[in-house]
């Protein structure tokens, strides 16, 4: 459970105090937005949904809008080293004081609502950070917002905002039984983030044969035929150039984010950045925990950190590390039971691995692992223990874990891109 210090308490208090069986309430979130005069949203919104790659998509979308001269607020989640990373302006995290002020505004309005017990549901942290991003956009006179959804679509607070443009990443069988019982049900849930009146475009990566028609049909239904999906294929897309795309599996997300932002600029009647300007800004993008490379403080050892959670992601990260270093000395892996543990074990066969366990009570780590693997608690990680594993360490797993690794490595995470780059 997150620490309920004064800065973050407004974002987590209702979640922390939820009763068994109680669920998040979009009606409550809608009432909070109304109390804060955020309906309609104060600026045009580009919303990002999908099963994977949402953070990378959102970052590239925000960088593209900022490169074109729009002051852009970006809301992503979860954070890496601190909660102020959840809200950024032109790629830079808000300050502690700005986050405190946003939390106080949220809390003041929240107290005007009926209690969670009376309303039947609680305000979810991800939704409250989204609302805080809209508040900050109004406060700083932003021109646009890029908002990353949580795991859902129609049941996510992003749907209440009515995004002008939707960027839809690949849809997989992620969160089965939560968002839907089949991948097509999940695709329908995510596509229904579109608003019947406000959404003017949906840009999507090429989807699987079973998902693509569901996206088209659902969007047609929601918008009464006003909007059709625009597919951007990374294999043929010209922007961004391949050398400016993220490494590994995130490359497609960079293409999607850039394309969705370009479409938004068209709809706003705002000129796109000149190619040299766009490329200059995109060249500054950093994606922490997405095949990011770091030196361990006080040593020459290096760590590649990636939030891979399945066989495909683990294999791709391993291939990247081998291409970079020529080999891998050790792997740190942290996957709770609901991730693809078996797939990761298979992909890492023959390598020295240490399995890391997180202390969060809601995560289970009971899956059978190879007997020869080492085990360690996340609290046991330090620069010294990481260095002892070798000169080339690959750290893989859930974002709760990769954020801890970035903290151990003292990795910079405040700035995702530099919008001032000439």
GROMACS .gro file of C-alpha atoms in nm, residues 5 7-9 11-12 73-103 129-130 132-133 136 407 410-416:
model
   50
    5UNK     CA    1   0.212   1.105   0.334
    7UNK     CA    2   0.151   1.488  -0.066
    8UNK     CA    3   0.000   1.165  -0.199
    9UNK     CA    4  -0.276   1.100   0.057
   11UNK     CA    5  -0.478   1.036  -0.441
   12UNK     CA    6  -0.478   0.712  -0.241
   73UNK     CA    7   0.055   1.819  -2.012
   74UNK     CA    8   0.130   1.447  -2.001
   75UNK     CA    9  -0.024   1.207  -1.749
   76UNK     CA   10   0.118   0.855  -1.731
   77UNK     CA   11   0.128   0.575  -1.480
   78UNK     CA   12   0.260   0.415  -1.282
   79UNK     CA   13   0.553   0.629  -1.170
   80UNK     CA   14   0.915   0.524  -1.158
   81UNK     CA   15   1.078   0.696  -0.859
   82UNK     CA   16   0.813   0.939  -0.735
   83UNK     CA   17   0.448   1.026  -0.779
   84UNK     CA   18   0.518   1.369  -0.925
   85UNK     CA   19   0.632   1.184  -1.238
   86UNK     CA   20   0.267   1.106  -1.305
   87UNK     CA   21   0.206   1.465  -1.426
   88UNK     CA   22   0.450   1.645  -1.657
   89UNK     CA   23   0.460   1.964  -1.863
   90UNK     CA   24   0.650   1.938  -2.191
   91UNK     CA   25   0.818   1.625  -2.064
   92UNK     CA   26   0.925   1.754  -1.722
   93UNK     CA   27   0.773   1.631  -1.396
   94UNK     CA   28   0.580   1.871  -1.175
   95UNK     CA   29   0.750   1.978  -0.854
   96UNK     CA   30   0.668   1.841  -0.511
   97UNK     CA   31   0.495   2.168  -0.428
   98UNK     CA   32   0.288   2.158  -0.747
   99UNK     CA   33   0.181   1.800  -0.672
  100UNK     CA   34   0.092   1.902  -0.317
  101UNK     CA   35  -0.121   2.189  -0.449
  102UNK     CA   36  -0.299   1.960  -0.694
  103UNK     CA   37  -0.367   1.709  -0.418
  129UNK     CA   38  -0.390   1.164  -1.117
  130UNK     CA   39  -0.568   1.204  -1.451
  132UNK     CA   40  -0.491   1.634  -1.139
  133UNK     CA   41  -0.336   1.653  -1.484
  136UNK     CA   42  -0.260   2.143  -1.391
  407UNK     CA   43   1.586   0.406  -0.755
  410UNK     CA   44   1.976   0.666  -0.899
  411UNK     CA   45   1.857   0.691  -1.259
  412UNK     CA   46   1.724   1.028  -1.381
  413UNK     CA   47   1.349   1.003  -1.441
  414UNK     CA   48   1.224   1.361  -1.411
  415UNK     CA   49   1.253   1.450  -1.780
  416UNK     CA   50   1.123   1.228  -2.060
   0.00000   0.00000   0.00000
